[in-house]
Amino acid sequence: MSGRSADVRSTDAPARSAPSISLEDGPAEVSLTAAELQAAAAISADSLRDLVRYGLIIGRAMGDDTYFDADALVIARKAASFLDHGIEARHLRMYKVAAEREAGFLEHVAMPLLKQRNPEARRQAVHLVEELSDHGHDLRAALLRANLRKHLDRA
């Protein structure tokens, strides 16, 4: 075998026993105020406002306060890495748009199971969406690597 084949195999993700995205575990396990979210994600109030303004993070208003869930915390922490490199929140909208499109596609794929309206079909739909989401993540990472390699090799 050529060295190239071995290289391709070595970059393939190992088989997983369970999907990395779980839809069964809801985001309700964390409830943070804006100040707590800022501290936990190490972002400024302005950065948080921008993430909310561009729809990357959605809070839940309760009285005079807004609370954020576990997904908001993960998004804020990941966004902080971009912000630290001088990339503005508005530029991160492309990730939101891509995620919305992917979610719509996966919803369409799972719809026949969801229309059955029974607990087992719902479990199958959740498993299918989790599995395909995981494969989509791996595919997206491989495509990104291939595209970046193409551009970086020219430099």
PDB file of C-alpha atoms in Angstrom:
ATOM      1  CA  MET A   1       0.000   0.000   0.000  1.00  0.00           C
ATOM      2  CA  SER A   2       1.134   3.556  -0.596  1.00  0.00           C
ATOM      3  CA  GLY A   3       1.971   5.889   2.249  1.00  0.00           C
ATOM      4  CA  ARG A   4      -0.941   8.090   1.224  1.00  0.00           C
ATOM      5  CA  SER A   5      -3.497   5.350   1.960  1.00  0.00           C
ATOM      6  CA  ALA A   6      -2.064   4.872   5.405  1.00  0.00           C
ATOM      7  CA  ASP A   7      -2.232   8.634   5.996  1.00  0.00           C
ATOM      8  CA  VAL A   8      -5.902   8.737   5.011  1.00  0.00           C
ATOM      9  CA  ARG A   9      -6.754   5.870   7.333  1.00  0.00           C
ATOM     10  CA  SER A  10      -4.908   7.430  10.244  1.00  0.00           C
ATOM     11  CA  THR A  11      -7.016  10.618  10.019  1.00  0.00           C
ATOM     12  CA  ASP A  12     -10.312   8.752  10.013  1.00  0.00           C
ATOM     13  CA  ALA A  13     -12.230   9.095  13.251  1.00  0.00           C
ATOM     14  CA  PRO A  14     -12.447   5.878  15.277  1.00  0.00           C
ATOM     15  CA  ALA A  15     -15.774   4.113  15.435  1.00  0.00           C
ATOM     16  CA  ARG A  16     -17.891   5.386  18.306  1.00  0.00           C
ATOM     17  CA  SER A  17     -20.212   3.403  20.509  1.00  0.00           C
ATOM     18  CA  ALA A  18     -22.476   6.384  21.224  1.00  0.00           C
ATOM     19  CA  PRO A  19     -23.107   9.671  19.434  1.00  0.00           C
ATOM     20  CA  SER A  20     -21.333  12.710  20.862  1.00  0.00           C
ATOM     21  CA  ILE A  21     -24.447  14.864  20.534  1.00  0.00           C
ATOM     22  CA  SER A  22     -27.208  13.783  22.853  1.00  0.00           C
ATOM     23  CA  LEU A  23     -30.685  15.173  22.380  1.00  0.00           C
ATOM     24  CA  GLU A  24     -31.990  13.335  25.413  1.00  0.00           C
ATOM     25  CA  ASP A  25     -29.860  15.412  27.792  1.00  0.00           C
ATOM     26  CA  GLY A  26     -31.604  18.759  27.711  1.00  0.00           C
ATOM     27  CA  PRO A  27     -29.900  22.088  28.219  1.00  0.00           C
ATOM     28  CA  ALA A  28     -31.858  22.683  31.462  1.00  0.00           C
ATOM     29  CA  GLU A  29     -29.060  21.310  33.641  1.00  0.00           C
ATOM     30  CA  VAL A  30     -27.490  24.795  33.903  1.00  0.00           C
ATOM     31  CA  SER A  31     -29.159  28.134  34.531  1.00  0.00           C
ATOM     32  CA  LEU A  32     -26.830  31.127  34.530  1.00  0.00           C
ATOM     33  CA  THR A  33     -27.423  34.855  34.770  1.00  0.00           C
ATOM     34  CA  ALA A  34     -25.670  37.071  32.236  1.00  0.00           C
ATOM     35  CA  ALA A  35     -22.964  37.925  34.783  1.00  0.00           C
ATOM     36  CA  GLU A  36     -22.427  34.236  35.608  1.00  0.00           C
ATOM     37  CA  LEU A  37     -22.255  33.338  31.911  1.00  0.00           C
ATOM     38  CA  GLN A  38     -19.722  36.110  31.283  1.00  0.00           C
ATOM     39  CA  ALA A  39     -17.543  34.860  34.133  1.00  0.00           C
ATOM     40  CA  ALA A  40     -17.849  31.185  33.158  1.00  0.00           C
ATOM     41  CA  ALA A  41     -17.017  31.889  29.507  1.00  0.00           C
ATOM     42  CA  ALA A  42     -14.465  34.624  30.239  1.00  0.00           C
ATOM     43  CA  ILE A  43     -16.181  37.133  27.940  1.00  0.00           C
ATOM     44  CA  SER A  44     -17.111  40.778  28.395  1.00  0.00           C
ATOM     45  CA  ALA A  45     -20.626  42.163  28.741  1.00  0.00           C
ATOM     46  CA  ASP A  46     -20.248  43.709  25.266  1.00  0.00           C
ATOM     47  CA  SER A  47     -19.246  40.347  23.792  1.00  0.00           C
ATOM     48  CA  LEU A  48     -22.225  38.639  25.411  1.00  0.00           C
ATOM     49  CA  ARG A  49     -24.530  41.364  24.105  1.00  0.00           C
ATOM     50  CA  ASP A  50     -23.140  40.831  20.601  1.00  0.00           C
ATOM     51  CA  LEU A  51     -23.568  37.049  20.804  1.00  0.00           C
ATOM     52  CA  VAL A  52     -27.197  37.593  21.832  1.00  0.00           C
ATOM     53  CA  ARG A  53     -27.761  40.319  19.219  1.00  0.00           C
ATOM     54  CA  TYR A  54     -26.527  38.067  16.400  1.00  0.00           C
ATOM     55  CA  GLY A  55     -28.657  35.166  17.635  1.00  0.00           C
ATOM     56  CA  LEU A  56     -25.807  32.865  18.613  1.00  0.00           C
ATOM     57  CA  ILE A  57     -27.003  32.726  22.219  1.00  0.00           C
ATOM     58  CA  ILE A  58     -30.604  32.922  23.357  1.00  0.00           C
ATOM     59  CA  GLY A  59     -31.539  33.699  26.912  1.00  0.00           C
ATOM     60  CA  ARG A  60     -34.786  33.084  28.752  1.00  0.00           C
ATOM     61  CA  ALA A  61     -36.271  36.154  30.439  1.00  0.00           C
ATOM     62  CA  MET A  62     -37.607  35.633  33.958  1.00  0.00           C
ATOM     63  CA  GLY A  63     -38.691  38.806  35.688  1.00  0.00           C
ATOM     64  CA  ASP A  64     -35.940  41.386  35.399  1.00  0.00           C
ATOM     65  CA  ASP A  65     -33.219  38.810  34.698  1.00  0.00           C
ATOM     66  CA  THR A  66     -32.237  36.717  31.706  1.00  0.00           C
ATOM     67  CA  TYR A  67     -31.018  33.170  32.228  1.00  0.00           C
ATOM     68  CA  PHE A  68     -28.849  31.078  29.942  1.00  0.00           C
ATOM     69  CA  ASP A  69     -28.640  27.290  29.630  1.00  0.00           C
ATOM     70  CA  ALA A  70     -25.790  24.812  29.137  1.00  0.00           C
ATOM     71  CA  ASP A  71     -25.848  25.228  25.356  1.00  0.00           C
ATOM     72  CA  ALA A  72     -25.370  28.985  25.768  1.00  0.00           C
ATOM     73  CA  LEU A  73     -22.380  28.314  28.011  1.00  0.00           C
ATOM     74  CA  VAL A  74     -20.743  26.012  25.459  1.00  0.00           C
ATOM     75  CA  ILE A  75     -21.430  28.476  22.641  1.00  0.00           C
ATOM     76  CA  ALA A  76     -20.063  31.400  24.666  1.00  0.00           C
ATOM     77  CA  ARG A  77     -16.893  29.483  25.528  1.00  0.00           C
ATOM     78  CA  LYS A  78     -16.306  28.464  21.915  1.00  0.00           C
ATOM     79  CA  ALA A  79     -17.078  31.976  20.684  1.00  0.00           C
ATOM     80  CA  ALA A  80     -14.590  33.365  23.216  1.00  0.00           C
ATOM     81  CA  SER A  81     -11.793  31.609  21.345  1.00  0.00           C
ATOM     82  CA  PHE A  82     -12.764  33.424  18.153  1.00  0.00           C
ATOM     83  CA  LEU A  83     -13.214  36.716  19.990  1.00  0.00           C
ATOM     84  CA  ASP A  84      -9.728  36.333  21.491  1.00  0.00           C
ATOM     85  CA  HIS A  85      -8.376  36.253  17.929  1.00  0.00           C
ATOM     86  CA  GLY A  86     -10.149  39.485  17.005  1.00  0.00           C
ATOM     87  CA  ILE A  87     -13.026  37.790  15.186  1.00  0.00           C
ATOM     88  CA  GLU A  88     -16.312  39.550  15.887  1.00  0.00           C
ATOM     89  CA  ALA A  89     -19.552  37.852  16.866  1.00  0.00           C
ATOM     90  CA  ARG A  90     -21.196  38.922  13.596  1.00  0.00           C
ATOM     91  CA  HIS A  91     -18.700  36.758  11.713  1.00  0.00           C
ATOM     92  CA  LEU A  92     -19.774  33.712  13.719  1.00  0.00           C
ATOM     93  CA  ARG A  93     -23.305  33.854  12.305  1.00  0.00           C
ATOM     94  CA  MET A  94     -22.186  31.583   9.474  1.00  0.00           C
ATOM     95  CA  TYR A  95     -21.927  28.767  12.028  1.00  0.00           C
ATOM     96  CA  LYS A  96     -25.438  29.494  13.286  1.00  0.00           C
ATOM     97  CA  VAL A  97     -26.860  29.513   9.756  1.00  0.00           C
ATOM     98  CA  ALA A  98     -25.072  26.255   8.900  1.00  0.00           C
ATOM     99  CA  ALA A  99     -26.349  24.619  12.108  1.00  0.00           C
ATOM    100  CA  GLU A 100     -29.910  25.740  11.366  1.00  0.00           C
ATOM    101  CA  ARG A 101     -29.717  24.302   7.849  1.00  0.00           C
ATOM    102  CA  GLU A 102     -28.300  21.027   9.128  1.00  0.00           C
ATOM    103  CA  ALA A 103     -30.974  20.812  11.840  1.00  0.00           C
ATOM    104  CA  GLY A 104     -33.693  21.375   9.238  1.00  0.00           C
ATOM    105  CA  PHE A 105     -32.246  18.647   7.041  1.00  0.00           C
ATOM    106  CA  LEU A 106     -32.015  16.167   9.926  1.00  0.00           C
ATOM    107  CA  GLU A 107     -35.546  17.032  11.028  1.00  0.00           C
ATOM    108  CA  HIS A 108     -36.746  16.229   7.503  1.00  0.00           C
ATOM    109  CA  VAL A 109     -34.932  12.870   7.593  1.00  0.00           C
ATOM    110  CA  ALA A 110     -36.429  11.964  10.995  1.00  0.00           C
ATOM    111  CA  MET A 111     -39.955  13.187  10.232  1.00  0.00           C
ATOM    112  CA  PRO A 112     -41.338   9.802   9.045  1.00  0.00           C
ATOM    113  CA  LEU A 113     -40.434   8.305  12.433  1.00  0.00           C
ATOM    114  CA  LEU A 114     -41.808  11.275  14.373  1.00  0.00           C
ATOM    115  CA  LYS A 115     -45.131  11.064  12.515  1.00  0.00           C
ATOM    116  CA  GLN A 116     -45.693   7.599  13.991  1.00  0.00           C
ATOM    117  CA  ARG A 117     -46.298   9.248  17.389  1.00  0.00           C
ATOM    118  CA  ASN A 118     -45.164   6.392  19.583  1.00  0.00           C
ATOM    119  CA  PRO A 119     -42.333   6.302  22.141  1.00  0.00           C
ATOM    120  CA  GLU A 120     -40.244   3.697  20.307  1.00  0.00           C
ATOM    121  CA  ALA A 121     -40.403   5.595  17.007  1.00  0.00           C
ATOM    122  CA  ARG A 122     -39.400   8.785  18.848  1.00  0.00           C
ATOM    123  CA  ARG A 123     -36.410   6.980  20.402  1.00  0.00           C
ATOM    124  CA  GLN A 124     -35.443   5.739  16.928  1.00  0.00           C
ATOM    125  CA  ALA A 125     -35.758   9.276  15.519  1.00  0.00           C
ATOM    126  CA  VAL A 126     -33.568  10.697  18.293  1.00  0.00           C
ATOM    127  CA  HIS A 127     -30.967   7.970  17.746  1.00  0.00           C
ATOM    128  CA  LEU A 128     -31.014   8.544  13.974  1.00  0.00           C
ATOM    129  CA  VAL A 129     -30.574  12.309  14.340  1.00  0.00           C
ATOM    130  CA  GLU A 130     -27.779  11.882  16.898  1.00  0.00           C
ATOM    131  CA  GLU A 131     -25.971   9.365  14.692  1.00  0.00           C
ATOM    132  CA  LEU A 132     -26.299  11.436  11.515  1.00  0.00           C
ATOM    133  CA  SER A 133     -25.298  14.572  13.386  1.00  0.00           C
ATOM    134  CA  ASP A 134     -22.156  12.816  14.554  1.00  0.00           C
ATOM    135  CA  HIS A 135     -21.359  11.660  11.023  1.00  0.00           C
ATOM    136  CA  GLY A 136     -22.044  15.177   9.757  1.00  0.00           C
ATOM    137  CA  HIS A 137     -19.570  16.567  12.282  1.00  0.00           C
ATOM    138  CA  ASP A 138     -16.895  14.139  11.072  1.00  0.00           C
ATOM    139  CA  LEU A 139     -17.681  14.852   7.406  1.00  0.00           C
ATOM    140  CA  ARG A 140     -17.583  18.623   7.977  1.00  0.00           C
ATOM    141  CA  ALA A 141     -14.222  18.317   9.793  1.00  0.00           C
ATOM    142  CA  ALA A 142     -12.741  16.239   6.948  1.00  0.00           C
ATOM    143  CA  LEU A 143     -14.036  18.653   4.302  1.00  0.00           C
ATOM    144  CA  LEU A 144     -12.674  21.621   6.245  1.00  0.00           C
ATOM    145  CA  ARG A 145      -9.277  19.932   6.617  1.00  0.00           C
ATOM    146  CA  ALA A 146      -9.179  19.162   2.889  1.00  0.00           C
ATOM    147  CA  ASN A 147     -10.061  22.748   1.964  1.00  0.00           C
ATOM    148  CA  LEU A 148      -7.635  24.316   4.409  1.00  0.00           C
ATOM    149  CA  ARG A 149      -4.851  21.986   3.353  1.00  0.00           C
ATOM    150  CA  LYS A 150      -5.453  22.998  -0.270  1.00  0.00           C
ATOM    151  CA  HIS A 151      -5.054  26.681   0.638  1.00  0.00           C
ATOM    152  CA  LEU A 152      -2.203  26.278   3.104  1.00  0.00           C
ATOM    153  CA  ASP A 153      -0.165  24.095   0.728  1.00  0.00           C
ATOM    154  CA  ARG A 154      -0.141  26.961  -1.794  1.00  0.00           C
ATOM    155  CA  ALA A 155       1.451  29.355   0.684  1.00  0.00           C
TER     156      ALA A 155
END
